[in-house]
XYZ file of C-alpha atoms in Angstrom:
459
model
C -108.108 -11.431 15.615
C -105.766 -10.724 18.434
C -104.759 -7.288 19.705
C -106.814 -5.619 16.991
C -104.212 -6.448 14.348
C -105.310 -7.638 10.873
C -103.015 -10.580 10.273
C -104.573 -11.174 6.928
C -102.753 -8.092 5.570
C -99.238 -9.249 6.737
C -98.264 -11.148 3.537
C -98.888 -8.027 1.441
C -96.797 -5.858 3.760
C -93.962 -8.416 3.763
C -93.997 -8.643 -0.023
C -93.880 -4.845 -0.369
C -90.975 -4.566 2.111
C -88.984 -7.257 0.298
C -89.451 -5.527 -3.093
C -88.439 -2.189 -1.567
C -85.197 -3.598 -0.092
C -84.378 -5.346 -3.365
C -84.803 -2.041 -5.220
C -82.562 -0.170 -2.775
C -79.882 -2.874 -3.004
C -79.958 -2.732 -6.798
C -79.664 1.083 -6.791
C -76.794 0.933 -4.307
C -74.958 -1.680 -6.367
C -75.399 0.367 -9.520
C -74.128 3.469 -7.703
C -70.997 1.677 -6.472
C -70.402 0.152 -9.910
C -70.812 3.562 -11.569
C -68.268 5.044 -9.148
C -65.759 2.271 -9.894
C -66.244 2.706 -13.669
C -65.714 6.467 -13.272
C -62.663 5.889 -11.128
C -60.901 3.562 -13.625
C -61.998 5.260 -16.849
C -61.953 8.942 -15.987
C -58.971 8.718 -13.582
C -55.900 6.559 -14.368
C -54.881 3.904 -11.884
C -52.525 5.127 -9.147
C -49.028 3.609 -9.516
C -47.865 1.988 -6.284
C -45.352 4.243 -4.509
C -41.706 3.173 -4.661
C -39.538 4.272 -1.748
C -36.942 6.737 -3.024
C -33.499 7.161 -1.423
C -33.234 10.792 -0.370
C -29.704 12.238 -0.138
C -29.766 14.291 3.042
C -26.009 14.859 3.136
C -25.073 18.519 3.343
C -23.489 20.444 0.463
C -23.027 20.049 -3.268
C -20.444 17.487 -4.406
C -17.438 19.140 -6.039
C -15.064 17.469 -8.478
C -12.863 20.514 -9.011
C -9.152 20.418 -8.191
C -9.471 23.744 -6.364
C -12.690 24.762 -4.578
C -13.305 28.139 -2.964
C -15.045 28.230 0.410
C -17.586 31.028 0.000
C -16.820 34.334 1.767
C -13.524 32.986 3.098
C -9.865 33.230 2.126
C -9.715 29.468 1.818
C -9.131 27.196 -1.179
C -9.699 23.494 -0.558
C -7.938 20.902 -2.706
C -8.928 17.397 -1.540
C -10.097 15.372 1.465
C -8.335 12.218 2.691
C -9.029 9.586 5.312
C -6.120 9.378 7.781
C -6.248 6.713 10.496
C -2.546 6.443 11.268
C -3.172 7.756 14.800
C -6.776 8.863 15.212
C -9.681 8.304 12.838
C -9.409 11.580 10.935
C -10.510 13.325 7.785
C -7.718 15.614 6.580
C -8.330 18.267 3.932
C -5.420 19.840 2.051
C -6.023 23.580 1.646
C -4.541 26.982 0.875
C -5.556 29.744 3.247
C -4.618 33.109 4.647
C -2.589 32.641 7.798
C -4.804 35.143 9.666
C -8.047 33.379 8.748
C -9.850 33.076 12.084
C -13.286 31.814 11.046
C -14.386 28.660 12.800
C -14.665 25.731 10.425
C -16.886 22.680 10.780
C -16.953 19.292 9.106
C -20.394 17.869 8.351
C -20.370 14.085 8.098
C -23.223 12.011 6.716
C -22.836 8.381 7.669
C -25.425 7.092 5.167
C -27.659 8.660 2.494
C -30.625 8.618 4.865
C -28.661 9.038 8.079
C -28.385 12.014 10.378
C -25.837 14.766 9.855
C -23.059 14.985 12.433
C -21.101 18.204 12.866
C -17.508 18.238 14.113
C -15.349 21.265 14.895
C -12.295 21.405 12.609
C -8.733 22.050 13.687
C -6.655 24.195 11.312
C -2.916 23.611 11.046
C -1.010 26.181 8.949
C 2.210 24.642 7.647
C 5.328 26.138 9.193
C 7.083 26.880 5.866
C 5.044 30.017 5.168
C 8.255 32.048 4.635
C 6.552 35.280 5.697
C 3.874 35.299 3.022
C 0.158 35.766 3.590
C -1.095 32.508 2.090
C 0.175 29.066 2.981
C -0.597 25.387 2.740
C -2.829 24.209 5.585
C -4.469 21.072 6.918
C -8.126 21.186 7.968
C -8.556 18.201 10.278
C -11.693 16.686 11.800
C -12.144 13.616 13.978
C -14.648 11.326 12.279
C -17.787 10.236 14.189
C -17.691 6.875 15.905
C -19.303 3.907 14.144
C -19.294 5.847 10.893
C -17.346 5.493 7.663
C -18.366 8.644 5.777
C -17.749 8.837 2.052
C -18.168 12.609 1.952
C -17.434 15.620 4.130
C -18.845 19.136 3.778
C -16.955 22.167 5.098
C -18.797 25.111 6.600
C -17.930 28.394 8.273
C -20.213 31.057 9.800
C -19.705 33.177 6.666
C -20.349 30.457 4.099
C -23.960 29.837 5.167
C -25.586 26.726 3.720
C -23.837 27.007 0.343
C -21.022 24.635 1.216
C -18.941 22.235 -0.884
C -18.948 18.497 -0.260
C -15.811 16.469 -0.952
C -15.346 12.781 -1.557
C -13.020 11.329 1.079
C -10.126 9.538 -0.639
C -8.058 6.705 0.895
C -11.143 5.321 2.614
C -10.347 1.884 1.237
C -6.712 1.048 1.884
C -5.111 -1.435 -0.485
C -3.093 -4.425 0.662
C -0.600 -4.108 -2.187
C 0.866 -1.171 -4.102
C 0.053 -0.549 -7.749
C 3.413 1.200 -8.221
C 6.781 1.062 -6.497
C 7.973 4.540 -7.538
C 5.791 7.582 -8.190
C 7.334 10.946 -9.070
C 5.435 14.017 -7.861
C 6.524 16.885 -10.091
C 6.136 20.556 -9.325
C 3.623 22.723 -11.182
C 4.059 23.121 -14.948
C 3.319 26.794 -15.591
C 4.390 29.827 -17.646
C 3.398 28.248 -20.978
C 6.133 25.658 -20.439
C 8.008 24.891 -23.664
C 11.183 22.977 -22.690
C 9.971 19.885 -24.512
C 13.307 18.154 -25.155
C 14.453 18.259 -21.535
C 11.043 17.097 -20.335
C 11.105 14.113 -22.721
C 14.672 13.268 -21.672
C 13.736 13.517 -18.000
C 10.676 11.274 -18.394
C 12.734 8.707 -20.289
C 15.408 8.789 -17.576
C 12.689 8.175 -14.965
C 11.501 5.152 -16.951
C 15.043 3.792 -17.276
C 15.545 4.160 -13.521
C 12.255 2.487 -12.615
C 9.323 4.902 -12.400
C 5.775 3.592 -12.949
C 3.805 6.816 -12.473
C 4.547 10.539 -12.843
C 1.995 12.966 -11.392
C 1.993 16.430 -12.967
C -0.069 19.425 -11.824
C -0.809 21.371 -14.995
C -1.182 25.139 -15.134
C -0.070 25.952 -18.675
C 2.210 24.740 -21.473
C 2.625 25.001 -25.241
C 0.676 22.957 -27.770
C 3.806 20.985 -28.671
C 4.332 20.135 -25.015
C 0.715 18.952 -24.847
C 1.300 16.706 -27.845
C 4.138 14.885 -26.117
C 2.351 14.814 -22.784
C -0.520 13.024 -24.500
C 1.913 10.271 -25.519
C 2.881 9.661 -21.893
C -0.717 9.850 -20.729
C -1.759 7.283 -23.347
C 0.965 4.841 -22.275
C -0.062 5.252 -18.624
C 3.121 6.903 -17.355
C 1.797 10.409 -16.699
C -1.270 11.495 -14.722
C -2.221 15.144 -15.279
C -4.112 17.046 -12.594
C -5.483 20.486 -13.593
C -4.041 23.285 -11.455
C -5.683 26.632 -12.385
C -4.284 28.441 -9.341
C -3.993 31.762 -11.178
C -7.751 31.760 -11.755
C -8.267 32.512 -8.080
C -5.677 35.137 -7.240
C -2.600 36.882 -8.586
C 0.300 34.462 -8.398
C 2.964 37.154 -8.678
C 1.811 38.820 -5.472
C 0.784 35.799 -3.410
C 2.864 32.840 -4.555
C 6.575 33.545 -4.426
C 9.420 31.582 -2.897
C 12.344 33.161 -1.098
C 14.153 33.820 -4.408
C 11.202 35.768 -5.799
C 10.246 32.995 -8.238
C 6.612 32.053 -8.755
C 5.975 28.746 -7.052
C 2.264 28.492 -7.927
C 1.463 26.672 -4.702
C 4.091 23.952 -5.132
C 4.177 22.926 -1.474
C 0.414 22.425 -1.657
C 0.637 20.083 -4.640
C 3.483 18.119 -3.024
C 1.325 17.485 0.049
C -1.694 16.603 -2.076
C 0.394 14.258 -4.223
C 1.727 12.426 -1.158
C -1.770 11.773 0.197
C -3.115 10.968 -3.267
C -0.515 8.178 -3.604
C -0.224 7.151 0.041
C -1.641 3.673 -0.502
C -0.854 3.372 -4.203
C 2.935 3.712 -4.229
C 5.696 2.245 -2.064
C 7.875 5.339 -2.541
C 7.192 8.895 -3.695
C 9.898 11.117 -5.204
C 9.476 14.865 -4.682
C 11.336 16.926 -7.256
C 11.133 19.630 -9.891
C 10.667 19.058 -13.614
C 14.381 19.672 -14.279
C 15.678 17.199 -11.649
C 16.652 13.508 -11.774
C 17.661 11.252 -8.864
C 20.865 9.580 -10.104
C 22.206 6.412 -8.440
C 26.008 6.190 -8.268
C 26.468 2.654 -6.976
C 23.360 1.103 -8.496
C 21.699 0.836 -11.892
C 18.181 1.808 -10.837
C 16.059 3.185 -8.026
C 14.853 -0.205 -6.801
C 18.271 -1.617 -5.968
C 19.285 1.789 -4.571
C 16.282 2.056 -2.249
C 16.431 -1.609 -1.231
C 19.989 -1.011 -0.073
C 19.135 2.219 1.763
C 16.068 0.714 3.436
C 17.983 -2.401 4.539
C 20.566 -0.195 6.225
C 17.908 2.117 7.724
C 14.785 -0.009 8.390
C 13.014 2.640 10.487
C 13.571 5.532 8.086
C 10.771 7.076 6.043
C 12.592 10.081 4.523
C 15.746 9.988 2.390
C 17.508 13.262 1.544
C 19.678 13.504 -1.597
C 22.223 16.220 -2.379
C 21.134 18.470 -5.244
C 23.833 19.305 -7.806
C 23.190 22.205 -10.180
C 24.387 22.023 -13.810
C 23.946 25.417 -15.556
C 22.534 24.985 -19.054
C 24.739 27.794 -20.351
C 27.897 25.664 -20.091
C 28.236 22.969 -22.766
C 30.310 19.846 -23.175
C 32.575 19.755 -26.228
C 31.841 16.045 -26.950
C 30.140 15.755 -30.322
C 28.740 12.329 -29.459
C 26.053 13.823 -27.199
C 24.993 16.536 -29.644
C 22.202 14.653 -31.426
C 21.199 16.720 -34.473
C 17.885 14.888 -34.943
C 16.728 16.230 -31.585
C 16.665 19.765 -32.941
C 13.018 19.239 -33.889
C 12.212 19.724 -30.195
C 12.762 23.038 -28.429
C 14.588 22.864 -25.143
C 17.752 21.752 -23.360
C 19.737 18.614 -24.174
C 20.850 17.451 -20.723
C 23.589 15.208 -22.151
C 25.468 18.352 -23.187
C 25.622 19.716 -19.634
C 28.055 17.866 -17.379
C 29.668 20.750 -15.465
C 28.203 21.395 -12.042
C 28.640 24.051 -9.436
C 30.630 23.078 -6.332
C 29.048 23.066 -2.908
C 29.951 26.105 -0.829
C 31.706 25.061 2.410
C 29.595 25.769 5.479
C 26.453 26.436 3.435
C 23.654 23.881 3.418
C 22.609 23.308 -0.162
C 19.039 22.147 -0.819
C 18.299 18.434 -0.789
C 15.476 16.589 -2.519
C 13.546 13.680 -1.050
C 12.389 10.160 -1.658
C 9.806 9.309 0.997
C 7.619 6.537 2.269
C 4.308 8.453 1.928
C 2.702 6.580 4.830
C 5.274 8.159 7.151
C 4.643 11.763 6.065
C 2.093 14.111 7.636
C 3.267 17.431 6.166
C 6.093 18.211 3.755
C 7.952 21.218 2.414
C 10.308 21.513 -0.566
C 13.455 20.215 1.086
C 12.303 18.547 4.297
C 9.370 16.803 5.922
C 7.707 19.119 8.443
C 5.826 16.430 10.352
C 6.049 12.690 10.055
C 6.867 9.318 11.539
C 10.167 7.463 11.479
C 13.685 8.626 10.847
C 15.430 10.748 8.212
C 18.565 9.673 6.329
C 21.007 11.977 4.542
C 22.227 9.920 1.592
C 25.993 10.246 0.904
C 26.932 11.800 -2.427
C 29.050 8.708 -3.134
C 25.810 6.709 -3.114
C 23.443 8.922 -5.150
C 22.787 12.566 -6.040
C 20.181 14.729 -7.785
C 21.051 16.052 -11.247
C 19.470 19.448 -11.891
C 19.996 21.270 -15.167
C 18.442 24.672 -15.617
C 18.699 28.427 -15.672
C 20.833 29.939 -12.975
C 19.055 31.991 -10.335
C 21.236 34.575 -8.678
C 24.963 35.021 -9.175
C 26.557 32.376 -11.388
C 29.725 30.547 -10.419
C 32.614 31.303 -12.837
C 33.220 28.457 -15.279
C 36.751 27.856 -14.051
C 35.328 26.652 -10.725
C 32.816 24.231 -12.215
C 33.330 20.483 -11.675
C 33.061 18.003 -14.523
C 30.559 15.268 -13.559
C 29.525 12.785 -16.260
C 27.317 10.522 -14.118
C 24.373 11.171 -16.469
C 26.373 9.636 -19.338
C 26.125 6.197 -17.724
C 22.625 6.049 -19.199
C 23.230 7.790 -22.533
C 22.738 4.747 -24.830
C 19.249 3.713 -23.601
C 18.322 7.391 -23.186
C 19.148 8.252 -26.824
C 17.246 5.189 -28.052
C 14.158 5.964 -25.967
C 14.072 9.671 -26.849
C 14.286 8.782 -30.547
C 11.282 6.482 -30.167
C 9.199 9.208 -28.538
C 10.176 11.736 -31.225
C 9.138 9.210 -33.876
C 5.696 8.970 -32.227
C 5.377 12.742 -31.882
C 6.651 13.417 -35.424
C 5.776 10.364 -37.525
C 7.249 12.045 -40.626
C 10.680 12.338 -38.991
C 13.107 9.419 -38.730
C 15.563 9.901 -35.857
C 18.869 8.070 -36.112
C 19.686 5.316 -33.640
C 21.962 5.904 -30.663
C 24.927 4.139 -32.268
C 24.293 5.698 -35.699
C 24.263 9.117 -34.102
C 27.386 8.307 -32.117
C 29.460 7.226 -35.154
C 28.053 10.012 -37.322
C 29.122 12.628 -34.814
C 32.515 10.986 -34.331
C 33.068 10.971 -38.077
C 32.063 14.590 -38.326
C 34.623 15.601 -35.726
C 37.547 14.620 -37.960
């Protein structure tokens, strides 16, 4: 025995220690196993987290044609990318000319990117004509190294409840989808002149239009029926224009003759930017107006000739001739009885126009290259690039048939002008086809049948 220790007892101690450790290990294993069983049976497995894309861009996306900026006298129509000089976002708007609130553009360069704020410049169009509200451009320089798809507009009064607009024209096309697009003025006042509208649309198609853009406020059910025909064939694009839902049009939207314009200069500007990279040319005119070539058969050959002679021009002004719808032609051949199913004016019956007053500039209507227009009014481009050409009346004019505003010219001074009759045969045929679609139960006579029937009836 060494050191007083009983080495004979060591095997017993070792055996006891080994059994104790084995017991503890077994208990521990059972405890861990019990925990795992509890975890998987009592609690469901945790689904692995998938990284979600969080939209941190400011504002709620709006798809309305007209959007009110909260607590401001500002209506915003659309936002467009404009890189013709600087890299800009330009918003078409209607606003009070005394609106002094600072405006800011909030750009978000990617869904998870940082927000970048830019101070906006406001440019009230110069054709306000003394009224309180006018068309305006809200312009912001876009951030560098950023191609934003959306822009939000904010003022100190609007707080964080701000609208966000998709920026159109971001992707510019290499080729045009249309050569000629007509931008019509607003259709309002429960418009019911169906026959003249159908005739005008068919004249546009004969002359070479591919697209007609119409801002719709109100019209009759019959007018809607025939509009649906043109929408279905792809000729007409209708854009809702509920301007009278926001303020009283009779007190805010009047032109210098006291006629409701319903924000027509605003829609002309919006239509130009909307079709800037879609159409080679844009025609700006009213619903009762038709650009009539004198020396050519259609708009394409007319504009090719004008552009060849004026390669740097972007604006072409055409003399507007007014044909009062109260003065009728006596020719029976243009009085098509089958057209009586449609309410409205038969333009073929009105070939007497008012003379131009010497020394008085009569209004002109425009065909423009939209890429050379910054701002436009009714009868002239306010800001743009390139030159302006006044087209001689021996080359082409604008036929306008409607109700006289102001003092009428006595009939004895009216000038007979039958230029519209150059197209009467295809026009009669095409109008008959549209009537047949709109009234399947009716059977309009052909152009030549109508011609000989009316001739026979005159004897």
